Tab-separated table of C-alpha atoms (C1' of nucleotides) in Angstrom:
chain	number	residue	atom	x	y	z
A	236	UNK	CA	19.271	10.669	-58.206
A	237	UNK	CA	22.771	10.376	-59.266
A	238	UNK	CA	22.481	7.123	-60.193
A	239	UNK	CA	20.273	6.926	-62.890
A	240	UNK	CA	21.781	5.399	-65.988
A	241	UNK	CA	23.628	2.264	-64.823
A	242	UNK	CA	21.568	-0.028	-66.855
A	243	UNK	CA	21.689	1.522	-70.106
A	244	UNK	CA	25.817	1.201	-69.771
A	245	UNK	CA	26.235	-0.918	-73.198
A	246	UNK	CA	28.823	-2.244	-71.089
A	247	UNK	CA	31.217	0.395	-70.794
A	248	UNK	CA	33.755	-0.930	-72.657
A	249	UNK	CA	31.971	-1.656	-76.383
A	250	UNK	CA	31.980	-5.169	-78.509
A	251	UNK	CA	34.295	-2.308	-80.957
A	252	UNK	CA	37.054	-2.136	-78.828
A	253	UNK	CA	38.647	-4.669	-77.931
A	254	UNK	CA	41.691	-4.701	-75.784
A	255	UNK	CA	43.485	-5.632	-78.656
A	256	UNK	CA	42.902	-2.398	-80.164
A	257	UNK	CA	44.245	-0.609	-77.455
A	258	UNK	CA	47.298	-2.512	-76.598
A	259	UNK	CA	48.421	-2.262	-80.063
A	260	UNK	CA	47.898	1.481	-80.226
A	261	UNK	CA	49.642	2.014	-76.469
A	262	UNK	CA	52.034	-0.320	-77.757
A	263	UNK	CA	53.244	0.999	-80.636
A	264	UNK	CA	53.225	4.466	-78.940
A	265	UNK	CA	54.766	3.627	-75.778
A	266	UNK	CA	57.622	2.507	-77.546
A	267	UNK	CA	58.404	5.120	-79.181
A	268	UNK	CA	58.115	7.792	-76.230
A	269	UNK	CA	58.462	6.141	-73.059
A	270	UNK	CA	61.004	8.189	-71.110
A	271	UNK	CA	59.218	8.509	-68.181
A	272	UNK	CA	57.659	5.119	-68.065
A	273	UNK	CA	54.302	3.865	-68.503
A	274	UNK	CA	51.893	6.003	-65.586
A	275	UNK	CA	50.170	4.189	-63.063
A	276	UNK	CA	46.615	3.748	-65.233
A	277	UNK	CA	45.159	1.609	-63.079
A	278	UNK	CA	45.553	3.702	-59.835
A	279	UNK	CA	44.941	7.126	-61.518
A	280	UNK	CA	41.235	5.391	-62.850
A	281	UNK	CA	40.870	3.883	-59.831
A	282	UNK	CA	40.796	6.609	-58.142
A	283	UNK	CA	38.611	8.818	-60.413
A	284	UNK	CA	35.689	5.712	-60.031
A	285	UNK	CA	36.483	4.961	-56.737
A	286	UNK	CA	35.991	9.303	-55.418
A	287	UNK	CA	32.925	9.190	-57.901
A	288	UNK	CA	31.005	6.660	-55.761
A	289	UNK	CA	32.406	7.596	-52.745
A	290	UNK	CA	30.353	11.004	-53.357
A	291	UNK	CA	27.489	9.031	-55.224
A	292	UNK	CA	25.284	8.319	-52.119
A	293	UNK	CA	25.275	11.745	-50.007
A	294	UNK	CA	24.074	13.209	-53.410
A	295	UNK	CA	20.691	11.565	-53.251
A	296	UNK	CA	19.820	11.835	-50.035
A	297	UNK	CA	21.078	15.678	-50.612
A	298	UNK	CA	19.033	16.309	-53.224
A	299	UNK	CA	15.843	15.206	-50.813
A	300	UNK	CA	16.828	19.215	-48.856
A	301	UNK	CA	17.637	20.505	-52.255
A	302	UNK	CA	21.145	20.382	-51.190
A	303	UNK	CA	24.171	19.978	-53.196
A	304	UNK	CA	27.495	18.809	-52.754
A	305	UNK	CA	28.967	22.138	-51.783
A	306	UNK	CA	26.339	21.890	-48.702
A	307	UNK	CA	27.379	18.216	-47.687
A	308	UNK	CA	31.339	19.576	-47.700
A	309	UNK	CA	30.611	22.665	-45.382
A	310	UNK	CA	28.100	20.673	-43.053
A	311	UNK	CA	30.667	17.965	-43.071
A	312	UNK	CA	33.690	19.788	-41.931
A	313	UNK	CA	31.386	22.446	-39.453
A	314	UNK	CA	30.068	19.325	-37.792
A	315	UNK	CA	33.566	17.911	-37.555
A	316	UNK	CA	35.193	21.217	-36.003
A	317	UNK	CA	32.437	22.655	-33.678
A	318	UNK	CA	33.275	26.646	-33.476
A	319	UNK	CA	35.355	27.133	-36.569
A	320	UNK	CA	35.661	30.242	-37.940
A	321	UNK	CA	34.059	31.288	-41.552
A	322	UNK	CA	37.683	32.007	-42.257
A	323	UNK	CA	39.260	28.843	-41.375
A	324	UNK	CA	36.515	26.737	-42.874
A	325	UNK	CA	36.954	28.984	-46.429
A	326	UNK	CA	41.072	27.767	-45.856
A	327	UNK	CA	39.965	23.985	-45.741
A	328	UNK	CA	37.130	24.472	-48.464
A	329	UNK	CA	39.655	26.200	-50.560
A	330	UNK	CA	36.783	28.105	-52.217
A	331	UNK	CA	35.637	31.791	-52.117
A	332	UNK	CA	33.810	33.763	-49.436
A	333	UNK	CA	30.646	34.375	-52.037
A	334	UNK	CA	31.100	30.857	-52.966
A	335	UNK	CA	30.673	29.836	-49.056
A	336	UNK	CA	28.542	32.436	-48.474
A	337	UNK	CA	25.345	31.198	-50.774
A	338	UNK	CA	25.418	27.385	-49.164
A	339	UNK	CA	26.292	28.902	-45.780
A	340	UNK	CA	23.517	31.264	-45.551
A	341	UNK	CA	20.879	28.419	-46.824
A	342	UNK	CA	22.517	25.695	-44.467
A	343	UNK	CA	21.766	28.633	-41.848
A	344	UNK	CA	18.289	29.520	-43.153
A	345	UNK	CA	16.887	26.224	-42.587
A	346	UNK	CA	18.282	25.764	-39.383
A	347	UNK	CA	21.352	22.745	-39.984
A	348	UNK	CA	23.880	25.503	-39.383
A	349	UNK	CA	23.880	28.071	-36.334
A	350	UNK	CA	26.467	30.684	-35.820
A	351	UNK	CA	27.329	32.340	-32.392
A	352	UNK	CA	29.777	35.423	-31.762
A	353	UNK	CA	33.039	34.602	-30.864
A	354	UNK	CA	33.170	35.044	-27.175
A	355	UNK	CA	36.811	36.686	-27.425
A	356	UNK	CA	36.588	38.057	-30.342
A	357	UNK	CA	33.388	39.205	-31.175
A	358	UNK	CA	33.538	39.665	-35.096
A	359	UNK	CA	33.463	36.176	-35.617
A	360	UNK	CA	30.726	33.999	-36.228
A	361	UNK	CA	32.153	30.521	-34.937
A	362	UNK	CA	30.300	27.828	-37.001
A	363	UNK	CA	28.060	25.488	-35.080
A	364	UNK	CA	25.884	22.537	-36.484
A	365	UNK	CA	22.191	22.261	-34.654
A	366	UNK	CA	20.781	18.517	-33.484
A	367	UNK	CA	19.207	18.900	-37.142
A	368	UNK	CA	22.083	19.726	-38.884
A	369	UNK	CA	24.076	17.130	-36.280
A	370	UNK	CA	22.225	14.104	-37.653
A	371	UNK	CA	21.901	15.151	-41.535
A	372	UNK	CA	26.005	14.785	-41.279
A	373	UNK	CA	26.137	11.778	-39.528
A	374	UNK	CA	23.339	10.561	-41.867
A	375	UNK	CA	25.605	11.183	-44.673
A	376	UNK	CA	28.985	9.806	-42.780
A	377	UNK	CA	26.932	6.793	-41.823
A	378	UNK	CA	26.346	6.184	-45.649
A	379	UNK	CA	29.948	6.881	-46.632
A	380	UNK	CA	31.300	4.612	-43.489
A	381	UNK	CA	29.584	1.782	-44.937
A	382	UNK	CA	31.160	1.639	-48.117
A	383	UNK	CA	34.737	2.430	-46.169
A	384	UNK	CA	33.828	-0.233	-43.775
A	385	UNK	CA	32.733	-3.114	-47.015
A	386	UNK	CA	35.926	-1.873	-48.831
A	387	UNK	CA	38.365	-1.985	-45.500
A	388	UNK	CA	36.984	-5.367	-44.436
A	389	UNK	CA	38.075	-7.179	-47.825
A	390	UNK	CA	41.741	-5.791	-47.099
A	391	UNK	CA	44.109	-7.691	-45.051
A	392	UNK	CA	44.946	-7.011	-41.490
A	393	UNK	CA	46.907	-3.775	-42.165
A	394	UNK	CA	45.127	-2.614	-44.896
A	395	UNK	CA	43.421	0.286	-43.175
A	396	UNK	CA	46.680	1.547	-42.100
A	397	UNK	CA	48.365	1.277	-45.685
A	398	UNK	CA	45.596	2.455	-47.542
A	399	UNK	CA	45.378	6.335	-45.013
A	400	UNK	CA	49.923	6.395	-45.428
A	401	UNK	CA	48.818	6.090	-48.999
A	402	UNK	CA	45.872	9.215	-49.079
A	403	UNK	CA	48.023	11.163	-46.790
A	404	UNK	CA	51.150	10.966	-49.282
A	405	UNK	CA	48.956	11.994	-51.549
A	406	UNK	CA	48.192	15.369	-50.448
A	407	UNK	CA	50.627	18.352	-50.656
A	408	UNK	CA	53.607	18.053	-48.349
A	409	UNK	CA	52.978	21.991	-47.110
A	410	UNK	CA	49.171	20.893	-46.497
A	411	UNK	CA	49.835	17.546	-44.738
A	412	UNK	CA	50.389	19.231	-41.330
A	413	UNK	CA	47.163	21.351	-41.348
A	414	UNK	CA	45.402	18.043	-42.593
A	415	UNK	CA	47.002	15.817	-39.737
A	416	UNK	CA	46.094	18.561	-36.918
A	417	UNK	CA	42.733	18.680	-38.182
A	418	UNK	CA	42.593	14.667	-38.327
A	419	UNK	CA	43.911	14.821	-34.915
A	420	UNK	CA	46.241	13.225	-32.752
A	421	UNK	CA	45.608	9.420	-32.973
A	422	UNK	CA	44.706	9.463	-36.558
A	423	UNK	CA	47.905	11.432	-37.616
A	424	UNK	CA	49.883	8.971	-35.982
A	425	UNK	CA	48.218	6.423	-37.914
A	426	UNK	CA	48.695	8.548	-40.602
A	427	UNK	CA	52.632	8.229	-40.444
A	428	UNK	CA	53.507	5.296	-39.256
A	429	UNK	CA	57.106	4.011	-40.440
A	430	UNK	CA	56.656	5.217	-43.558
A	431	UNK	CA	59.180	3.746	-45.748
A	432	UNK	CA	59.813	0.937	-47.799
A	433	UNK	CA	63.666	0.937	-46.957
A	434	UNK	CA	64.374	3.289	-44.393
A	435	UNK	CA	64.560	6.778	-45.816
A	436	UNK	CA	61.391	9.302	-46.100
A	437	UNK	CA	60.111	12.000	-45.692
A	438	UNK	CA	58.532	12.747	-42.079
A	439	UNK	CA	59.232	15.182	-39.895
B	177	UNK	CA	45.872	28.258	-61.105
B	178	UNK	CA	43.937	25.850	-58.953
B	179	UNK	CA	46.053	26.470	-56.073
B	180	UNK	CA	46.959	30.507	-54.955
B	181	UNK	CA	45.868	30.777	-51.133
B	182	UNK	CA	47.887	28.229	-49.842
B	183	UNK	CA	50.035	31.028	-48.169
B	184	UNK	CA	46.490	32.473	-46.736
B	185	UNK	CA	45.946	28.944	-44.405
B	186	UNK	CA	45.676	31.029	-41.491
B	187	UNK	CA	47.323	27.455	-40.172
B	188	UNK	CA	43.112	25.475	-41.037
B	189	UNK	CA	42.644	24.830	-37.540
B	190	UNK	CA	42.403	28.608	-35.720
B	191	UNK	CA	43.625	29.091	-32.602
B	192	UNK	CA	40.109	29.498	-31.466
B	193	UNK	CA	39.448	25.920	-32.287
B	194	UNK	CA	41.342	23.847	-29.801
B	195	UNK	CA	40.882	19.660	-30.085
B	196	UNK	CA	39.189	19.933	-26.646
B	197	UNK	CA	36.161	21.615	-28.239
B	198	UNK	CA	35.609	19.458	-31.021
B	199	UNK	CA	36.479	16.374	-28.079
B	200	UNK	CA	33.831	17.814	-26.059
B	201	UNK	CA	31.474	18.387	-28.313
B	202	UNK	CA	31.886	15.275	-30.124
B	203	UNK	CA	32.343	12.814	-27.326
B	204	UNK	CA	28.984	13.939	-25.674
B	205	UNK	CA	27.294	13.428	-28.350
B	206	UNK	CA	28.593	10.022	-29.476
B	207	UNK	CA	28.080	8.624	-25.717
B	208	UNK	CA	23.909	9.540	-26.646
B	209	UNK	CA	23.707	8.068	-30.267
B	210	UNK	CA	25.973	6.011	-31.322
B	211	UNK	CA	24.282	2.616	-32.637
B	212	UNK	CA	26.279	2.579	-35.353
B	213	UNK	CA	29.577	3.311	-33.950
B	214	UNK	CA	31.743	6.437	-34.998
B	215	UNK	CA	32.360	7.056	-38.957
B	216	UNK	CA	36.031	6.331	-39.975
B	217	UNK	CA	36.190	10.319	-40.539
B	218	UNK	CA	40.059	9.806	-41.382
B	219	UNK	CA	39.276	8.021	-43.996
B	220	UNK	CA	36.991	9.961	-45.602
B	221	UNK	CA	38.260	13.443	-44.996
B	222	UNK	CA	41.756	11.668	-46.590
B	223	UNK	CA	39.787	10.939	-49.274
B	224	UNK	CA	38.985	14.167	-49.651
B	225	UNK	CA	42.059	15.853	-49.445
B	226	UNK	CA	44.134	13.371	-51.727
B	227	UNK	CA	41.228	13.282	-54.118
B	228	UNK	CA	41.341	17.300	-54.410
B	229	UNK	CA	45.021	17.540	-54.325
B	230	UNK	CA	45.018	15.099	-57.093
B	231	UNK	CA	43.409	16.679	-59.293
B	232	UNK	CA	44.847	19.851	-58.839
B	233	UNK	CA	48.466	19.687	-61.089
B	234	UNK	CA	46.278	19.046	-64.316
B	235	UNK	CA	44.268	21.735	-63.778
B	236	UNK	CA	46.874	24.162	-64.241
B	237	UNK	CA	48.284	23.108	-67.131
B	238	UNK	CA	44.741	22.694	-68.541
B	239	UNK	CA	43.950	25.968	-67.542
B	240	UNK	CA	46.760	27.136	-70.225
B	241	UNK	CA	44.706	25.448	-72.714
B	242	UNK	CA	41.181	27.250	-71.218
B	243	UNK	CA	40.126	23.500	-70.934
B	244	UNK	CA	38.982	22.616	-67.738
B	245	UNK	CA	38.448	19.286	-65.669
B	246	UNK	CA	35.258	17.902	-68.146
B	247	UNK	CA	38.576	18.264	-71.324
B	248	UNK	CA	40.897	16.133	-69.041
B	249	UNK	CA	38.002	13.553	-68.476
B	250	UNK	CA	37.495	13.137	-72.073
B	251	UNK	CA	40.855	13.050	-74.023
B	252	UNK	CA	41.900	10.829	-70.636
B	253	UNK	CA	39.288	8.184	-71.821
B	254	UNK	CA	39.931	8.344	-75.048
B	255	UNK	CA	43.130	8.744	-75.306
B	256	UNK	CA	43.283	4.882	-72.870
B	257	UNK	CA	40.535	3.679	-75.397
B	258	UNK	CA	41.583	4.186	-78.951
B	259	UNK	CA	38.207	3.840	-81.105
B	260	UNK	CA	36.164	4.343	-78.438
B	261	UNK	CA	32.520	5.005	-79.360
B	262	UNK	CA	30.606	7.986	-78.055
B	263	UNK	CA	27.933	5.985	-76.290
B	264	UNK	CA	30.778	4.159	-74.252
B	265	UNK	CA	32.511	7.140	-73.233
B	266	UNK	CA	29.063	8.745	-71.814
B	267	UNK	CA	28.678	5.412	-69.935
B	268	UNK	CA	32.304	5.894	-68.498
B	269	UNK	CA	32.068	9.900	-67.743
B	270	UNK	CA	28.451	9.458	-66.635
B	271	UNK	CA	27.078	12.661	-68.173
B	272	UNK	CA	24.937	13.567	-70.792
B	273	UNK	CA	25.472	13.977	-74.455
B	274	UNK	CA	24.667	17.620	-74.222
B	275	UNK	CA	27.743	18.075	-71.531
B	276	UNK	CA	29.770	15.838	-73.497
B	277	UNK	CA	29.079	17.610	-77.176
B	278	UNK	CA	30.501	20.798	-75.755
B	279	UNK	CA	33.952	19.636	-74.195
B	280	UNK	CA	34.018	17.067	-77.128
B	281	UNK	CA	33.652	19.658	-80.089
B	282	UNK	CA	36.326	21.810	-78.415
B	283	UNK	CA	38.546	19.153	-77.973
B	284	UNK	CA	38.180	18.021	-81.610
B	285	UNK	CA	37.821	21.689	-83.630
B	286	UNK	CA	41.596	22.156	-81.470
B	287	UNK	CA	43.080	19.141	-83.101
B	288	UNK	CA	43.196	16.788	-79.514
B	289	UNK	CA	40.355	14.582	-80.856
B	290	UNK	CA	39.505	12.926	-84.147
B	291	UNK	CA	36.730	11.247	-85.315
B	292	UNK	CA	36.977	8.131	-87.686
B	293	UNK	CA	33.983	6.630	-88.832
B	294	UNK	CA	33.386	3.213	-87.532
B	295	UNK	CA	34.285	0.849	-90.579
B	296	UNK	CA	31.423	-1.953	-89.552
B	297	UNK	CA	29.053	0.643	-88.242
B	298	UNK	CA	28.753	4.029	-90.423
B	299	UNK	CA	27.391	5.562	-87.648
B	300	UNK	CA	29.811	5.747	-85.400
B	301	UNK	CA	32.426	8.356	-85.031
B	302	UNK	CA	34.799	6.830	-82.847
B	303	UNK	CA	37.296	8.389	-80.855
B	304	UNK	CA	41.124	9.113	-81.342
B	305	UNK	CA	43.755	11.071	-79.617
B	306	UNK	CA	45.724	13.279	-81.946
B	307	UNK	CA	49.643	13.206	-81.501
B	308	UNK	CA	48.771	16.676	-80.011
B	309	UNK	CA	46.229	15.176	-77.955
B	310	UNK	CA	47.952	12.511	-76.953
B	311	UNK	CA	50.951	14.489	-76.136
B	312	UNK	CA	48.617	16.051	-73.394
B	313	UNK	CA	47.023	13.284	-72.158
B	314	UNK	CA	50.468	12.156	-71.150
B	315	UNK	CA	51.689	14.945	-70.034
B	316	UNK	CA	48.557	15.147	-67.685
B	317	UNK	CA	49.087	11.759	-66.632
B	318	UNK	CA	52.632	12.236	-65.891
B	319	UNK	CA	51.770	14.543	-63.360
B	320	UNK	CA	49.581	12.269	-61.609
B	321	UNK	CA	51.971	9.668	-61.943
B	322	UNK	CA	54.578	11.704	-60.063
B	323	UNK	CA	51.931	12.235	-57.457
B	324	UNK	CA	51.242	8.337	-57.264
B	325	UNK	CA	54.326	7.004	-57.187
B	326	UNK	CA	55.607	9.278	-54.620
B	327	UNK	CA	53.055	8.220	-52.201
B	328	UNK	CA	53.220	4.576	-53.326
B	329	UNK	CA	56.872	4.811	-53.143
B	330	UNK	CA	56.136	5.705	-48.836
B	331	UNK	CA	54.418	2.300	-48.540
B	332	UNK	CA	55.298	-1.176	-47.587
B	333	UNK	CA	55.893	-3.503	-50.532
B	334	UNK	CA	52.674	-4.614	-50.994
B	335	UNK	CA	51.255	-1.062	-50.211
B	336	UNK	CA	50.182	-0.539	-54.212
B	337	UNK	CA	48.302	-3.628	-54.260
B	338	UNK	CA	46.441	-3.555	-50.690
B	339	UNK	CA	45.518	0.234	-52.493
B	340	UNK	CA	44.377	-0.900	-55.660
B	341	UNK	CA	42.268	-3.767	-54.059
B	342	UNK	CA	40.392	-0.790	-51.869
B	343	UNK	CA	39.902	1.709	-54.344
B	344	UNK	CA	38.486	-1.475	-56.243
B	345	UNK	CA	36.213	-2.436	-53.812
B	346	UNK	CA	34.953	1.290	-52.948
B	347	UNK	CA	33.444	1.137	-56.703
B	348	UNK	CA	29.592	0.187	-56.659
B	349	UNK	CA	29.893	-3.740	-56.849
B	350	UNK	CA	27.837	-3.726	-59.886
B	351	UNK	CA	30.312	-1.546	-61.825
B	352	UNK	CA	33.350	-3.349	-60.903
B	353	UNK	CA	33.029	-5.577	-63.860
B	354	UNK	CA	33.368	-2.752	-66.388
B	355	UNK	CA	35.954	-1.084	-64.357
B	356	UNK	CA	37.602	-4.534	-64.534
B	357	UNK	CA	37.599	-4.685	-68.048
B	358	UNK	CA	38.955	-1.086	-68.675
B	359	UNK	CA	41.966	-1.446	-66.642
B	360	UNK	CA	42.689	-4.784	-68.431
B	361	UNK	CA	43.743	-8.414	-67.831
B	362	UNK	CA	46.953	-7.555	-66.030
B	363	UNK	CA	45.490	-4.777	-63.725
B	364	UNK	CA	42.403	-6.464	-63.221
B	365	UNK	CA	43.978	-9.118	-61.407
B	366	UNK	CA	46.592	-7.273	-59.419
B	367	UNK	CA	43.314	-5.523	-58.237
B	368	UNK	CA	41.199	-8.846	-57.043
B	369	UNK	CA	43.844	-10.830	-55.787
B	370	UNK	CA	42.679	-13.339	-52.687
B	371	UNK	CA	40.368	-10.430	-51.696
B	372	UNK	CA	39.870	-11.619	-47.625
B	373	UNK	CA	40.832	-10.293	-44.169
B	374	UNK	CA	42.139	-13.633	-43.366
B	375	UNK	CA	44.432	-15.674	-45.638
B	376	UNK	CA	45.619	-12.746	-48.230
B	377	UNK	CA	48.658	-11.348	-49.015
B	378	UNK	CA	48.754	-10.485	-52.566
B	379	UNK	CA	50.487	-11.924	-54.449
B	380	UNK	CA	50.709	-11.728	-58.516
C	290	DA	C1'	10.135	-2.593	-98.441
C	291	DA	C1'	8.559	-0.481	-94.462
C	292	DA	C1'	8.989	0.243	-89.677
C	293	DT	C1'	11.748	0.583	-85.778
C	294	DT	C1'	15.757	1.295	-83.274
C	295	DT	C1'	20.393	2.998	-82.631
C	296	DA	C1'	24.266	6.401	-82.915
C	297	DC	C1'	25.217	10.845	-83.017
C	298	DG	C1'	24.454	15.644	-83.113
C	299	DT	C1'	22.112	20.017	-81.964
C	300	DC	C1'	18.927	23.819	-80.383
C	301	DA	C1'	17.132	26.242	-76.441
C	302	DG	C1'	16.985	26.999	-71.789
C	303	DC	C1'	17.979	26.121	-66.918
C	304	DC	C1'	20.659	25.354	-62.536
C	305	DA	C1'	24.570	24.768	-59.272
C	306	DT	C1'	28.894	26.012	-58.126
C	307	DA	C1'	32.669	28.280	-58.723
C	308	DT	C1'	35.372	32.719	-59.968
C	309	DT	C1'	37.071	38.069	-59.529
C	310	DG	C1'	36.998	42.720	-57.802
C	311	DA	C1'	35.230	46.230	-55.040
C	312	DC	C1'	33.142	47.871	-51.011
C	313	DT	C1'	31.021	47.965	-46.109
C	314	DT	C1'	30.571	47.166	-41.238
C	315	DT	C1'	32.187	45.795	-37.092
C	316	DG	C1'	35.556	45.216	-33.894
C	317	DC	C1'	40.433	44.277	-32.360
C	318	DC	C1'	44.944	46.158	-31.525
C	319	DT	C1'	48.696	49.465	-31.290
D	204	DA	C1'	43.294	57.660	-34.383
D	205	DG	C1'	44.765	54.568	-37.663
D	206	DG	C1'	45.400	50.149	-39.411
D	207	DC	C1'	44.211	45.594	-39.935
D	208	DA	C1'	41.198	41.479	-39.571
D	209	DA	C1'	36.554	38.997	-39.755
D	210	DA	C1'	32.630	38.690	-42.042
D	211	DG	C1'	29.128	39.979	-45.295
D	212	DT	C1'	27.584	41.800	-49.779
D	213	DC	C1'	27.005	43.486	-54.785
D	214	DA	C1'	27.679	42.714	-59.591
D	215	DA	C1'	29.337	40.274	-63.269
D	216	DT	C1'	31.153	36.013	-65.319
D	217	DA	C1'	32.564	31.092	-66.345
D	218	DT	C1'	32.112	26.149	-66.210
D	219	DG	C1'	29.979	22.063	-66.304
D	220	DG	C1'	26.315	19.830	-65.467
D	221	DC	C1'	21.012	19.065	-66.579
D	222	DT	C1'	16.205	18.385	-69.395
D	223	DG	C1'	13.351	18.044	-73.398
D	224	DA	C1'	12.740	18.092	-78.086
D	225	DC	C1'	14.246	17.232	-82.733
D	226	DG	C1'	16.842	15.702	-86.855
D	227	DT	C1'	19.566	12.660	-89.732
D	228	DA	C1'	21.781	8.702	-91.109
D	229	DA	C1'	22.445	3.999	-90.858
D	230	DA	C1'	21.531	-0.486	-89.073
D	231	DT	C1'	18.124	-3.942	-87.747
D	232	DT	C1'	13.641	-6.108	-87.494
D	233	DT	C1'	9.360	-7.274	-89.109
DNA sequence: AAATTTACGTCAGCCATATTGACTTTGCCT
DNA sequence: AGGCAAAGTCAATATGGCTGACGTAAATTT
């Protein structure tokens, strides 16, 4: 239940403070310092509210297995890349091998996750999800697709398009190549598009 | 130091994990179940990424300060809403007052925060950013900004507002009103706009 | 004036998720 | 044989959440 206190929000914003308040403050400051500009508040909060739902919904159907977030991530991604190694998957995580290691062995334990040898190499334990483990992620994809799909179909024709050049720019330049082979082929070129306003950037 | 095994990406996809596999794998099992047709998994794995890359320049600087994401949250919120009360800003960050008290009380006892009494309402202690505090908000914001405006700066013309308008719509439908009122007047409508497929555009 | 509610804080304890560093086992490769 | 890579594990620690219970001051209602 991640959900819980939505009604008791007084309203967020309180009857004390009133826009006023802050555009005098921001004001006042702003003048005085602005070097750099004024930073794009708008995006950088839209953002934080928009990722905060986005992960709202797997949580409570997570919390049904006793699962966490952590769980959702590495069922997620194993589901997505049938075979990967523990090592790769750590790479993409970007967390630690005890970290992985506690979700991994439950999502194992109770039969989501299976691993098999490597057939080549035989010291790894390529990452496989079962039918059970299967259909928990596309449980949870399903949810997150339909507020992708809601949000998507209120954008105009090319909005999809606009709105992935935008995430991918927003990941480290060194990472966007491991992200767009993982994405694979048609969605990287989606992904890149022309990608300029003028003519210039940035691809390679 | 959010970010040290960058150089360790044994590449994220291993050799051992060709596209065929995953193809395979996937595209069997789509053929037998999909009724709901296949999750846009670009989307959200983007979201992912971006979200996590995003968040990682503050969290280095932070980390010179042994604050940690929960600090950013909080002198982000209050240094955009001068005055804010304490019962707003747990309706904005969503946790409880215990999780709050801690971050809060470090924040204030190292000179980010103040606390002014409310002048109607004795009880309140309502919220201030420091020069020092605010110094660091910005700072923090900067480097988001730089992040943002980079990848906004790879879009179309009207790629900021067809991004606004989604991030807007991912939000829970029922919060968009307070999330409205936050950003303000100005950023509130640059984020509505003629929201349909059809006749859009953006304009404003 | 008394009762209730609100705003804020705090104590005590718990849990999930992450970290580091060291060490082992197995197996690949030269 | 020696070295390196893949995976697992132990122990200790930090962070950021959580619940429940209480306390105090001030505002509001009855």
């Amino acid at each position: 239940m991640a959900d819980v206190n939505f009604m008791t929000l007084s309203s967020f914003t309180s009857p004390s403070l009133t826009k006023t308040d802050a555009a005098r403050l921001a004001g006042s400051r702003d003048a005085a310092e602005t070097s750099e500009g004024i930073p794009p508040y708008d995006l950088i909060e839209l953002l934080f509210f928009a990722y905060r739902d986005f992960t709202a919904d797997p949580d409570t159907v997570l919390s049904e297995f006793d699962f966490g977030r952590a769980h959702h991530r590495v069922l997620h991604f194993v589901d997505r890349n049938p075979a990967i190694r523990v090592t790769d998957l750590l790479a993409i995580l970007r967390i630690t091998k005890q970290s992985l290691g506690r979700v991994l062995k439950q999502l194992v334990d109770e039969g989501f996750i299976e691993q098999r040898p490597g057939p080549l190499d035989r010291r790894q334990r390529l990452l496989h999800t079962t039918e059970k483990g299967h259909g928990l992620a596309r449980k949870l994809a399903a949810m997150q697709a339909r507020r992708i799909d809601a949000a998507v179909s209120a954008l105009p024709e090319t909005g999809a398009e606009v709105v992935r050049r935008f995430l991918f720019q927003m990941i480290d330049p060194d990472l966007r190549p491991d992200v767009g082979r993982m994405l694979g082929p048609a969605a990287l070129s989606r992904v890149q598009g022309s990608a300029g306003p003028a003519a210039e950037s940035s691809e390679a």
